[in-house]
Amino acid sequence: MAALFSLVLVLVTLGTGLVWLLDTFYLAPRRQQKLAFASAQTSGDLPEEARDKLVQEPWLVETSKSIFPVIAFVLVLRSFLWEPFQIPSGSMMPTLLVGDFILVNKHEYGLRDPVFRAKFWENNDPQRGDIIVFKYPKDTRVDYIKRVIGLPGDRVVYRNKTLYLQPKCEAGVAKCPGLEPVQSVEVNRDEFFQNGSPLMRLSEDLAGVDHDILINPRHPEPLRYYYKQPGRQAGDWVVPEGSYFVMGDNRDNSTDGRFWGFVPEENLVGKATGIWISFEFDRDRSSVLPTWVPTGVRFSRIGGID
């Protein structure tokens, strides 16, 4: 849907822009020539109503000139600067909640054309702990949002609800880092629930990036469903060059890299940087209004994303 909208936006911008140029360099001068000819034929006594009719812009030209600046501004803003996204699921709880509307920095990881997504300007690379929006590798028509866990060359292990990380051994380093558990401490376990079970909220330190995650202690680890990288055991991955390993903060309610593999660099859309509005939805309310109508605004959530 996002790709289709981008294509439509580009086509509308090009179409209205071409109509504007056509009118400026061809149609408008022809209208002026007709006006001059008509004025000469009537010795300058051409009625004002007739003058207005001769120089009047066609409906298509008038409409195109009215909407082109707006559409062009939206295209540039959405394609190269910032794009709003809505959080549709709880896979990134507690960091992001259903009803959060976030802003994604489209130029953080370089710029791509909005149709073919060919990169034409390099910028920064994703870092561990970044929350990124990307094209789902199994269906690039769908946008996903997850947290970067592993960079190219990193070894990532997830077993028994514990995340282990071994950063890539850089060339020239005398001693390579080993596989170490990512440190976490419990915060609470009665704030969030899943199917009636209380979730454990932990504060996790991912290479210096502190953030909270959720664990369901009663949820069995689905090792048999994990993506099995050739030559490695289930739950043990080495991130290929040019790719990233991502996971949701709601560890037992997230379809992420553990199940389908890695995010290629060309699938990156941008970095989530802030919440600009957050709506609250009460699914259990007794009201004639549909459940998708918000019941309130969570003003306390507006701001930057950890």
PDB file of C-alpha atoms in Angstrom:
ATOM      1  CA  MET A   1       0.000   0.000   0.000  1.00  0.00           C
ATOM      2  CA  ALA A   2       2.815   2.417   0.874  1.00  0.00           C
ATOM      3  CA  ALA A   3       4.598   1.647  -2.422  1.00  0.00           C
ATOM      4  CA  LEU A   4       1.375   2.204  -4.382  1.00  0.00           C
ATOM      5  CA  PHE A   5       0.777   5.519  -2.635  1.00  0.00           C
ATOM      6  CA  SER A   6       4.344   6.615  -3.436  1.00  0.00           C
ATOM      7  CA  LEU A   7       3.843   5.729  -7.106  1.00  0.00           C
ATOM      8  CA  VAL A   8       0.539   7.610  -7.274  1.00  0.00           C
ATOM      9  CA  LEU A   9       2.110  10.612  -5.550  1.00  0.00           C
ATOM     10  CA  VAL A  10       4.971  10.691  -8.050  1.00  0.00           C
ATOM     11  CA  LEU A  11       2.636  10.351 -11.041  1.00  0.00           C
ATOM     12  CA  VAL A  12       0.312  13.103  -9.820  1.00  0.00           C
ATOM     13  CA  THR A  13       3.255  15.405  -9.131  1.00  0.00           C
ATOM     14  CA  LEU A  14       4.754  14.784 -12.586  1.00  0.00           C
ATOM     15  CA  GLY A  15       1.383  15.150 -14.304  1.00  0.00           C
ATOM     16  CA  THR A  16       0.422  18.424 -12.656  1.00  0.00           C
ATOM     17  CA  GLY A  17       3.942  19.760 -13.077  1.00  0.00           C
ATOM     18  CA  LEU A  18       3.964  18.987 -16.812  1.00  0.00           C
ATOM     19  CA  VAL A  19       0.573  20.635 -17.254  1.00  0.00           C
ATOM     20  CA  TRP A  20       1.897  23.741 -15.493  1.00  0.00           C
ATOM     21  CA  LEU A  21       4.978  23.849 -17.744  1.00  0.00           C
ATOM     22  CA  LEU A  22       2.880  23.258 -20.858  1.00  0.00           C
ATOM     23  CA  ASP A  23       0.636  26.147 -19.925  1.00  0.00           C
ATOM     24  CA  THR A  24       3.526  28.474 -19.050  1.00  0.00           C
ATOM     25  CA  PHE A  25       5.506  27.960 -22.257  1.00  0.00           C
ATOM     26  CA  TYR A  26       2.802  27.106 -24.801  1.00  0.00           C
ATOM     27  CA  LEU A  27      -0.863  27.475 -23.837  1.00  0.00           C
ATOM     28  CA  ALA A  28      -0.634  30.839 -22.023  1.00  0.00           C
ATOM     29  CA  PRO A  29       1.320  32.529 -24.869  1.00  0.00           C
ATOM     30  CA  ARG A  30      -1.269  31.215 -27.364  1.00  0.00           C
ATOM     31  CA  ARG A  31      -4.107  32.692 -25.291  1.00  0.00           C
ATOM     32  CA  GLN A  32      -2.308  36.028 -25.264  1.00  0.00           C
ATOM     33  CA  GLN A  33      -1.860  35.828 -29.059  1.00  0.00           C
ATOM     34  CA  LYS A  34      -5.592  35.195 -29.487  1.00  0.00           C
ATOM     35  CA  LEU A  35      -6.350  38.150 -27.221  1.00  0.00           C
ATOM     36  CA  ALA A  36      -4.030  40.424 -29.183  1.00  0.00           C
ATOM     37  CA  PHE A  37      -5.555  39.296 -32.485  1.00  0.00           C
ATOM     38  CA  ALA A  38      -9.118  39.802 -31.216  1.00  0.00           C
ATOM     39  CA  SER A  39      -8.227  43.247 -29.858  1.00  0.00           C
ATOM     40  CA  ALA A  40      -6.733  44.234 -33.227  1.00  0.00           C
ATOM     41  CA  GLN A  41      -9.850  43.077 -35.064  1.00  0.00           C
ATOM     42  CA  THR A  42     -12.079  45.225 -32.839  1.00  0.00           C
ATOM     43  CA  SER A  43      -9.717  48.210 -32.727  1.00  0.00           C
ATOM     44  CA  GLY A  44      -9.216  47.714 -28.997  1.00  0.00           C
ATOM     45  CA  ASP A  45     -12.919  47.785 -28.163  1.00  0.00           C
ATOM     46  CA  LEU A  46     -13.101  44.127 -27.104  1.00  0.00           C
ATOM     47  CA  PRO A  47     -15.575  43.739 -24.223  1.00  0.00           C
ATOM     48  CA  GLU A  48     -14.079  42.828 -20.852  1.00  0.00           C
ATOM     49  CA  GLU A  49     -16.157  39.639 -20.686  1.00  0.00           C
ATOM     50  CA  ALA A  50     -14.720  38.494 -24.005  1.00  0.00           C
ATOM     51  CA  ARG A  51     -11.197  39.349 -22.843  1.00  0.00           C
ATOM     52  CA  ASP A  52     -11.622  37.254 -19.695  1.00  0.00           C
ATOM     53  CA  LYS A  53     -12.946  34.340 -21.712  1.00  0.00           C
ATOM     54  CA  LEU A  54      -9.990  34.408 -24.108  1.00  0.00           C
ATOM     55  CA  VAL A  55      -7.341  34.386 -21.347  1.00  0.00           C
ATOM     56  CA  GLN A  56      -9.213  32.088 -18.988  1.00  0.00           C
ATOM     57  CA  GLU A  57      -7.200  29.035 -17.977  1.00  0.00           C
ATOM     58  CA  PRO A  58      -8.729  25.634 -18.782  1.00  0.00           C
ATOM     59  CA  TRP A  59     -10.044  23.700 -15.751  1.00  0.00           C
ATOM     60  CA  LEU A  60      -7.207  21.163 -15.937  1.00  0.00           C
ATOM     61  CA  VAL A  61      -4.553  23.899 -15.990  1.00  0.00           C
ATOM     62  CA  GLU A  62      -6.122  25.822 -13.125  1.00  0.00           C
ATOM     63  CA  THR A  63      -6.461  22.706 -10.995  1.00  0.00           C
ATOM     64  CA  SER A  64      -2.922  21.508 -11.758  1.00  0.00           C
ATOM     65  CA  LYS A  65      -1.398  24.877 -10.876  1.00  0.00           C
ATOM     66  CA  SER A  66      -3.337  24.905  -7.608  1.00  0.00           C
ATOM     67  CA  ILE A  67      -2.375  21.455  -6.365  1.00  0.00           C
ATOM     68  CA  PHE A  68       1.150  21.048  -7.809  1.00  0.00           C
ATOM     69  CA  PRO A  69       2.984  23.016  -5.065  1.00  0.00           C
ATOM     70  CA  VAL A  70       1.145  21.107  -2.340  1.00  0.00           C
ATOM     71  CA  ILE A  71       1.678  17.688  -3.925  1.00  0.00           C
ATOM     72  CA  ALA A  72       5.340  18.444  -4.684  1.00  0.00           C
ATOM     73  CA  PHE A  73       5.922  19.522  -1.074  1.00  0.00           C
ATOM     74  CA  VAL A  74       4.279  16.338   0.257  1.00  0.00           C
ATOM     75  CA  LEU A  75       6.339  14.208  -2.140  1.00  0.00           C
ATOM     76  CA  VAL A  76       9.645  15.741  -1.049  1.00  0.00           C
ATOM     77  CA  LEU A  77       8.711  15.651   2.645  1.00  0.00           C
ATOM     78  CA  ARG A  78       7.456  12.059   2.596  1.00  0.00           C
ATOM     79  CA  SER A  79      10.102  10.597   0.288  1.00  0.00           C
ATOM     80  CA  PHE A  80      13.264  12.275   1.524  1.00  0.00           C
ATOM     81  CA  LEU A  81      12.712  13.854   4.942  1.00  0.00           C
ATOM     82  CA  TRP A  82      10.018  12.491   7.254  1.00  0.00           C
ATOM     83  CA  GLU A  83       7.121  10.079   6.942  1.00  0.00           C
ATOM     84  CA  PRO A  84       4.370   9.350   9.476  1.00  0.00           C
ATOM     85  CA  PHE A  85       3.559   5.755  10.387  1.00  0.00           C
ATOM     86  CA  GLN A  86       0.901   4.228  12.606  1.00  0.00           C
ATOM     87  CA  ILE A  87       1.740   1.375  15.002  1.00  0.00           C
ATOM     88  CA  PRO A  88      -0.798  -1.366  14.155  1.00  0.00           C
ATOM     89  CA  SER A  89       0.241  -4.108  16.593  1.00  0.00           C
ATOM     90  CA  GLY A  90       1.800  -4.722  19.993  1.00  0.00           C
ATOM     91  CA  SER A  91       5.053  -6.281  18.749  1.00  0.00           C
ATOM     92  CA  MET A  92       7.101  -3.275  19.951  1.00  0.00           C
ATOM     93  CA  MET A  93       5.492  -2.930  23.387  1.00  0.00           C
ATOM     94  CA  PRO A  94       6.301  -1.403  25.803  1.00  0.00           C
ATOM     95  CA  THR A  95       8.329   1.043  23.676  1.00  0.00           C
ATOM     96  CA  LEU A  96       5.558   1.585  21.120  1.00  0.00           C
ATOM     97  CA  LEU A  97       1.860   0.975  21.726  1.00  0.00           C
ATOM     98  CA  VAL A  98      -1.052   0.368  19.394  1.00  0.00           C
ATOM     99  CA  GLY A  99      -2.356   3.830  18.504  1.00  0.00           C
ATOM    100  CA  ASP A 100       1.043   5.538  18.489  1.00  0.00           C
ATOM    101  CA  PHE A 101       1.703   7.643  15.403  1.00  0.00           C
ATOM    102  CA  ILE A 102       5.421   7.961  14.817  1.00  0.00           C
ATOM    103  CA  LEU A 103       7.734  10.020  12.637  1.00  0.00           C
ATOM    104  CA  VAL A 104      10.346   8.153  10.601  1.00  0.00           C
ATOM    105  CA  ASN A 105      13.539   9.870   9.499  1.00  0.00           C
ATOM    106  CA  LYS A 106      13.816   8.921   5.818  1.00  0.00           C
ATOM    107  CA  HIS A 107      17.312  10.345   5.265  1.00  0.00           C
ATOM    108  CA  GLU A 108      19.081   8.809   8.292  1.00  0.00           C
ATOM    109  CA  TYR A 109      20.236   5.772   6.292  1.00  0.00           C
ATOM    110  CA  GLY A 110      20.610   7.528   2.935  1.00  0.00           C
ATOM    111  CA  LEU A 111      18.166   8.664   0.277  1.00  0.00           C
ATOM    112  CA  ARG A 112      16.342   6.488  -2.255  1.00  0.00           C
ATOM    113  CA  ASP A 113      14.021   7.354  -5.083  1.00  0.00           C
ATOM    114  CA  PRO A 114      10.385   6.795  -4.020  1.00  0.00           C
ATOM    115  CA  VAL A 115       9.463   4.388  -6.859  1.00  0.00           C
ATOM    116  CA  PHE A 116      12.394   2.049  -7.599  1.00  0.00           C
ATOM    117  CA  ARG A 117      14.110   2.629  -4.218  1.00  0.00           C
ATOM    118  CA  ALA A 118      17.548   3.026  -5.785  1.00  0.00           C
ATOM    119  CA  LYS A 119      19.897   4.741  -3.334  1.00  0.00           C
ATOM    120  CA  PHE A 120      21.449   7.935  -4.670  1.00  0.00           C
ATOM    121  CA  TRP A 121      22.868   9.446  -1.449  1.00  0.00           C
ATOM    122  CA  GLU A 122      24.736   7.668   1.340  1.00  0.00           C
ATOM    123  CA  ASN A 123      24.417   8.632   4.992  1.00  0.00           C
ATOM    124  CA  ASN A 124      24.651   6.687   8.262  1.00  0.00           C
ATOM    125  CA  ASP A 125      24.351   2.943   8.857  1.00  0.00           C
ATOM    126  CA  PRO A 126      21.889   1.468  11.388  1.00  0.00           C
ATOM    127  CA  GLN A 127      23.303   0.936  14.873  1.00  0.00           C
ATOM    128  CA  ARG A 128      22.426  -1.639  17.524  1.00  0.00           C
ATOM    129  CA  GLY A 129      19.355  -0.456  19.371  1.00  0.00           C
ATOM    130  CA  ASP A 130      17.951   1.650  16.518  1.00  0.00           C
ATOM    131  CA  ILE A 131      14.224   1.246  15.891  1.00  0.00           C
ATOM    132  CA  ILE A 132      13.867   0.957  12.131  1.00  0.00           C
ATOM    133  CA  VAL A 133      11.086   0.769   9.582  1.00  0.00           C
ATOM    134  CA  PHE A 134      11.816  -1.564   6.687  1.00  0.00           C
ATOM    135  CA  LYS A 135      10.211  -3.471   3.850  1.00  0.00           C
ATOM    136  CA  TYR A 136       9.241  -6.924   5.100  1.00  0.00           C
ATOM    137  CA  PRO A 137      11.612  -9.314   3.260  1.00  0.00           C
ATOM    138  CA  LYS A 138       8.814 -11.840   2.618  1.00  0.00           C
ATOM    139  CA  ASP A 139       6.509  -9.187   1.122  1.00  0.00           C
ATOM    140  CA  THR A 140       8.092  -5.829   0.321  1.00  0.00           C
ATOM    141  CA  ARG A 141       4.659  -4.233  -0.053  1.00  0.00           C
ATOM    142  CA  VAL A 142       4.401  -4.330   3.750  1.00  0.00           C
ATOM    143  CA  ASP A 143       6.297  -2.071   6.159  1.00  0.00           C
ATOM    144  CA  TYR A 144       7.574  -3.538   9.449  1.00  0.00           C
ATOM    145  CA  ILE A 145       9.035  -1.841  12.503  1.00  0.00           C
ATOM    146  CA  LYS A 146      11.539  -3.582  14.817  1.00  0.00           C
ATOM    147  CA  ARG A 147      14.704  -2.923  16.813  1.00  0.00           C
ATOM    148  CA  VAL A 148      18.159  -3.598  15.355  1.00  0.00           C
ATOM    149  CA  ILE A 149      19.870  -6.336  17.387  1.00  0.00           C
ATOM    150  CA  GLY A 150      22.671  -7.555  15.122  1.00  0.00           C
ATOM    151  CA  LEU A 151      24.870  -5.703  12.639  1.00  0.00           C
ATOM    152  CA  PRO A 152      26.669  -7.297   9.670  1.00  0.00           C
ATOM    153  CA  GLY A 153      29.113  -9.917  10.960  1.00  0.00           C
ATOM    154  CA  ASP A 154      27.558 -10.135  14.445  1.00  0.00           C
ATOM    155  CA  ARG A 155      26.578 -13.450  15.985  1.00  0.00           C
ATOM    156  CA  VAL A 156      23.164 -13.406  17.670  1.00  0.00           C
ATOM    157  CA  VAL A 157      21.830 -16.200  19.889  1.00  0.00           C
ATOM    158  CA  TYR A 158      18.376 -16.310  21.486  1.00  0.00           C
ATOM    159  CA  ARG A 159      17.635 -19.211  23.807  1.00  0.00           C
ATOM    160  CA  ASN A 160      15.602 -19.656  26.990  1.00  0.00           C
ATOM    161  CA  LYS A 161      14.324 -16.065  26.731  1.00  0.00           C
ATOM    162  CA  THR A 162      17.902 -14.768  26.876  1.00  0.00           C
ATOM    163  CA  LEU A 163      19.623 -12.748  24.180  1.00  0.00           C
ATOM    164  CA  TYR A 164      23.327 -13.309  23.546  1.00  0.00           C
ATOM    165  CA  LEU A 165      25.477 -11.129  21.319  1.00  0.00           C
ATOM    166  CA  GLN A 166      28.961 -11.472  19.831  1.00  0.00           C
ATOM    167  CA  PRO A 167      29.992  -8.371  17.864  1.00  0.00           C
ATOM    168  CA  LYS A 168      31.884  -8.807  14.626  1.00  0.00           C
ATOM    169  CA  CYS A 169      35.608  -9.263  15.028  1.00  0.00           C
ATOM    170  CA  GLU A 170      37.176  -6.319  13.256  1.00  0.00           C
ATOM    171  CA  ALA A 171      40.369  -6.769  11.246  1.00  0.00           C
ATOM    172  CA  GLY A 172      43.522  -5.946  13.156  1.00  0.00           C
ATOM    173  CA  VAL A 173      41.992  -6.492  16.601  1.00  0.00           C
ATOM    174  CA  ALA A 174      44.254  -8.589  18.838  1.00  0.00           C
ATOM    175  CA  LYS A 175      41.445 -10.209  20.823  1.00  0.00           C
ATOM    176  CA  CYS A 176      37.991 -10.749  19.378  1.00  0.00           C
ATOM    177  CA  PRO A 177      34.932 -10.283  21.619  1.00  0.00           C
ATOM    178  CA  GLY A 178      33.208 -13.424  22.847  1.00  0.00           C
ATOM    179  CA  LEU A 179      29.558 -14.395  23.005  1.00  0.00           C
ATOM    180  CA  GLU A 180      28.027 -12.632  26.024  1.00  0.00           C
ATOM    181  CA  PRO A 181      24.478 -12.375  27.375  1.00  0.00           C
ATOM    182  CA  VAL A 182      22.799  -9.002  26.974  1.00  0.00           C
ATOM    183  CA  GLN A 183      22.259  -7.684  30.489  1.00  0.00           C
ATOM    184  CA  SER A 184      18.701  -7.084  31.687  1.00  0.00           C
ATOM    185  CA  VAL A 185      16.954  -6.437  35.018  1.00  0.00           C
ATOM    186  CA  GLU A 186      13.309  -6.901  35.936  1.00  0.00           C
ATOM    187  CA  VAL A 187      11.164  -3.778  36.223  1.00  0.00           C
ATOM    188  CA  ASN A 188       7.724  -5.251  36.943  1.00  0.00           C
ATOM    189  CA  ARG A 189       5.358  -7.988  35.838  1.00  0.00           C
ATOM    190  CA  ASP A 190       1.840  -6.675  36.351  1.00  0.00           C
ATOM    191  CA  GLU A 191       1.672  -3.776  33.900  1.00  0.00           C
ATOM    192  CA  PHE A 192       0.998  -5.690  30.664  1.00  0.00           C
ATOM    193  CA  PHE A 193      -0.910  -8.917  30.027  1.00  0.00           C
ATOM    194  CA  GLN A 194      -1.153 -11.378  27.153  1.00  0.00           C
ATOM    195  CA  ASN A 195      -4.044 -13.864  27.070  1.00  0.00           C
ATOM    196  CA  GLY A 196      -4.523 -13.355  30.777  1.00  0.00           C
ATOM    197  CA  SER A 197      -0.856 -13.959  31.641  1.00  0.00           C
ATOM    198  CA  PRO A 198       1.182 -11.144  33.226  1.00  0.00           C
ATOM    199  CA  LEU A 199       4.187 -10.126  31.158  1.00  0.00           C
ATOM    200  CA  MET A 200       7.570  -9.524  32.723  1.00  0.00           C
ATOM    201  CA  ARG A 201       8.966  -6.090  31.926  1.00  0.00           C
ATOM    202  CA  LEU A 202      12.760  -5.967  31.750  1.00  0.00           C
ATOM    203  CA  SER A 203      15.203  -3.152  31.220  1.00  0.00           C
ATOM    204  CA  GLU A 204      17.768  -4.315  28.656  1.00  0.00           C
ATOM    205  CA  ASP A 205      21.188  -2.841  27.925  1.00  0.00           C
ATOM    206  CA  LEU A 206      21.962  -3.513  24.257  1.00  0.00           C
ATOM    207  CA  ALA A 207      25.524  -2.322  23.685  1.00  0.00           C
ATOM    208  CA  GLY A 208      24.866   0.846  25.673  1.00  0.00           C
ATOM    209  CA  VAL A 209      21.304   1.395  24.432  1.00  0.00           C
ATOM    210  CA  ASP A 210      18.889   1.038  27.358  1.00  0.00           C
ATOM    211  CA  HIS A 211      15.315   0.069  26.524  1.00  0.00           C
ATOM    212  CA  ASP A 212      12.514  -2.003  27.980  1.00  0.00           C
ATOM    213  CA  ILE A 213      11.279  -5.352  26.682  1.00  0.00           C
ATOM    214  CA  LEU A 214       8.431  -7.734  27.571  1.00  0.00           C
ATOM    215  CA  ILE A 215       8.733 -11.456  28.239  1.00  0.00           C
ATOM    216  CA  ASN A 216       5.934 -13.957  28.772  1.00  0.00           C
ATOM    217  CA  PRO A 217       7.391 -16.496  31.273  1.00  0.00           C
ATOM    218  CA  ARG A 218       4.637 -19.000  30.445  1.00  0.00           C
ATOM    219  CA  HIS A 219       5.119 -18.809  26.676  1.00  0.00           C
ATOM    220  CA  PRO A 220       7.170 -21.779  25.361  1.00  0.00           C
ATOM    221  CA  GLU A 221      10.093 -20.907  23.155  1.00  0.00           C
ATOM    222  CA  PRO A 222       9.150 -21.870  19.560  1.00  0.00           C
ATOM    223  CA  LEU A 223      12.620 -23.060  18.516  1.00  0.00           C
ATOM    224  CA  ARG A 224      11.240 -25.318  15.807  1.00  0.00           C
ATOM    225  CA  TYR A 225       9.726 -22.307  14.063  1.00  0.00           C
ATOM    226  CA  TYR A 226      12.907 -20.238  14.122  1.00  0.00           C
ATOM    227  CA  TYR A 227      14.671 -19.435  10.876  1.00  0.00           C
ATOM    228  CA  LYS A 228      17.484 -21.971  10.543  1.00  0.00           C
ATOM    229  CA  GLN A 229      20.556 -20.482   8.950  1.00  0.00           C
ATOM    230  CA  PRO A 230      22.483 -23.073   6.930  1.00  0.00           C
ATOM    231  CA  GLY A 231      25.233 -24.660   9.010  1.00  0.00           C
ATOM    232  CA  ARG A 232      23.945 -23.281  12.323  1.00  0.00           C
ATOM    233  CA  GLN A 233      21.641 -24.486  15.084  1.00  0.00           C
ATOM    234  CA  ALA A 234      18.151 -23.076  15.660  1.00  0.00           C
ATOM    235  CA  GLY A 235      18.304 -19.835  17.587  1.00  0.00           C
ATOM    236  CA  ASP A 236      21.887 -19.112  16.492  1.00  0.00           C
ATOM    237  CA  TRP A 237      22.537 -16.704  13.630  1.00  0.00           C
ATOM    238  CA  VAL A 238      25.479 -14.865  12.043  1.00  0.00           C
ATOM    239  CA  VAL A 239      24.342 -11.705  10.281  1.00  0.00           C
ATOM    240  CA  PRO A 240      25.459 -11.620   6.610  1.00  0.00           C
ATOM    241  CA  GLU A 241      27.218  -8.601   5.167  1.00  0.00           C
ATOM    242  CA  GLY A 242      24.769  -5.994   3.943  1.00  0.00           C
ATOM    243  CA  SER A 243      22.005  -7.241   6.268  1.00  0.00           C
ATOM    244  CA  TYR A 244      20.664  -6.676   9.780  1.00  0.00           C
ATOM    245  CA  PHE A 245      19.015  -8.829  12.443  1.00  0.00           C
ATOM    246  CA  VAL A 246      15.948  -7.319  14.112  1.00  0.00           C
ATOM    247  CA  MET A 247      13.602  -8.248  16.944  1.00  0.00           C
ATOM    248  CA  GLY A 248      10.484  -6.778  18.516  1.00  0.00           C
ATOM    249  CA  ASP A 249      10.608  -5.504  22.090  1.00  0.00           C
ATOM    250  CA  ASN A 250       7.571  -7.663  22.908  1.00  0.00           C
ATOM    251  CA  ARG A 251       9.709 -10.779  22.579  1.00  0.00           C
ATOM    252  CA  ASP A 252       6.944 -13.401  22.797  1.00  0.00           C
ATOM    253  CA  ASN A 253       4.539 -11.539  20.532  1.00  0.00           C
ATOM    254  CA  SER A 254       6.663 -10.485  17.577  1.00  0.00           C
ATOM    255  CA  THR A 255       7.172 -12.036  14.162  1.00  0.00           C
ATOM    256  CA  ASP A 256      10.723 -10.877  13.568  1.00  0.00           C
ATOM    257  CA  GLY A 257      14.143 -12.015  12.359  1.00  0.00           C
ATOM    258  CA  ARG A 258      14.021 -15.096  14.568  1.00  0.00           C
ATOM    259  CA  PHE A 259      11.329 -16.486  12.264  1.00  0.00           C
ATOM    260  CA  TRP A 260      12.212 -15.180   8.789  1.00  0.00           C
ATOM    261  CA  GLY A 261      15.875 -14.203   8.816  1.00  0.00           C
ATOM    262  CA  PHE A 262      17.600 -10.929   7.984  1.00  0.00           C
ATOM    263  CA  VAL A 263      16.733  -7.463   6.678  1.00  0.00           C
ATOM    264  CA  PRO A 264      18.745  -6.560   3.537  1.00  0.00           C
ATOM    265  CA  GLU A 265      20.152  -3.042   3.506  1.00  0.00           C
ATOM    266  CA  GLU A 266      18.085  -2.171   0.425  1.00  0.00           C
ATOM    267  CA  ASN A 267      14.886  -2.813   2.424  1.00  0.00           C
ATOM    268  CA  LEU A 268      15.581  -0.031   4.939  1.00  0.00           C
ATOM    269  CA  VAL A 269      13.005   2.766   4.990  1.00  0.00           C
ATOM    270  CA  GLY A 270      14.168   4.916   7.882  1.00  0.00           C
ATOM    271  CA  LYS A 271      14.708   5.381  11.601  1.00  0.00           C
ATOM    272  CA  ALA A 272      11.806   5.894  14.007  1.00  0.00           C
ATOM    273  CA  THR A 273      12.612   9.012  16.006  1.00  0.00           C
ATOM    274  CA  GLY A 274       9.493  10.300  17.746  1.00  0.00           C
ATOM    275  CA  ILE A 275       5.806   9.937  18.583  1.00  0.00           C
ATOM    276  CA  TRP A 276       3.808  12.901  17.312  1.00  0.00           C
ATOM    277  CA  ILE A 277       0.406  11.746  18.597  1.00  0.00           C
ATOM    278  CA  SER A 278      -0.899   8.710  20.482  1.00  0.00           C
ATOM    279  CA  PHE A 279      -4.533   7.613  20.569  1.00  0.00           C
ATOM    280  CA  GLU A 280      -6.079   5.319  23.137  1.00  0.00           C
ATOM    281  CA  PHE A 281      -8.559   2.623  22.126  1.00  0.00           C
ATOM    282  CA  ASP A 282     -10.895   0.838  24.537  1.00  0.00           C
ATOM    283  CA  ARG A 283     -11.893  -2.445  22.900  1.00  0.00           C
ATOM    284  CA  ASP A 284     -14.242  -3.377  25.766  1.00  0.00           C
ATOM    285  CA  ARG A 285     -16.251  -0.175  25.838  1.00  0.00           C
ATOM    286  CA  SER A 286     -20.035  -0.238  25.508  1.00  0.00           C
ATOM    287  CA  SER A 287     -20.695   2.244  22.729  1.00  0.00           C
ATOM    288  CA  VAL A 288     -22.393   2.478  19.368  1.00  0.00           C
ATOM    289  CA  LEU A 289     -19.135   3.803  17.917  1.00  0.00           C
ATOM    290  CA  PRO A 290     -16.812   1.324  16.147  1.00  0.00           C
ATOM    291  CA  THR A 291     -13.749   0.137  18.054  1.00  0.00           C
ATOM    292  CA  TRP A 292     -11.379   1.943  15.678  1.00  0.00           C
ATOM    293  CA  VAL A 293     -12.635   5.308  16.961  1.00  0.00           C
ATOM    294  CA  PRO A 294     -10.185   6.520  19.662  1.00  0.00           C
ATOM    295  CA  THR A 295     -11.436   7.127  23.174  1.00  0.00           C
ATOM    296  CA  GLY A 296      -8.665   9.466  24.215  1.00  0.00           C
ATOM    297  CA  VAL A 297      -5.249  10.964  23.536  1.00  0.00           C
ATOM    298  CA  ARG A 298      -2.137   9.843  25.465  1.00  0.00           C
ATOM    299  CA  PHE A 299      -0.375  13.213  25.604  1.00  0.00           C
ATOM    300  CA  SER A 300       2.314  11.815  27.929  1.00  0.00           C
ATOM    301  CA  ARG A 301       3.625   9.609  25.114  1.00  0.00           C
ATOM    302  CA  ILE A 302       4.329  12.438  22.704  1.00  0.00           C
ATOM    303  CA  GLY A 303       8.062  12.943  22.236  1.00  0.00           C
ATOM    304  CA  GLY A 304      11.216  11.039  21.413  1.00  0.00           C
ATOM    305  CA  ILE A 305      11.529   7.241  21.255  1.00  0.00           C
ATOM    306  CA  ASP A 306      14.012   5.335  23.419  1.00  0.00           C
TER     307      ASP A 306
END
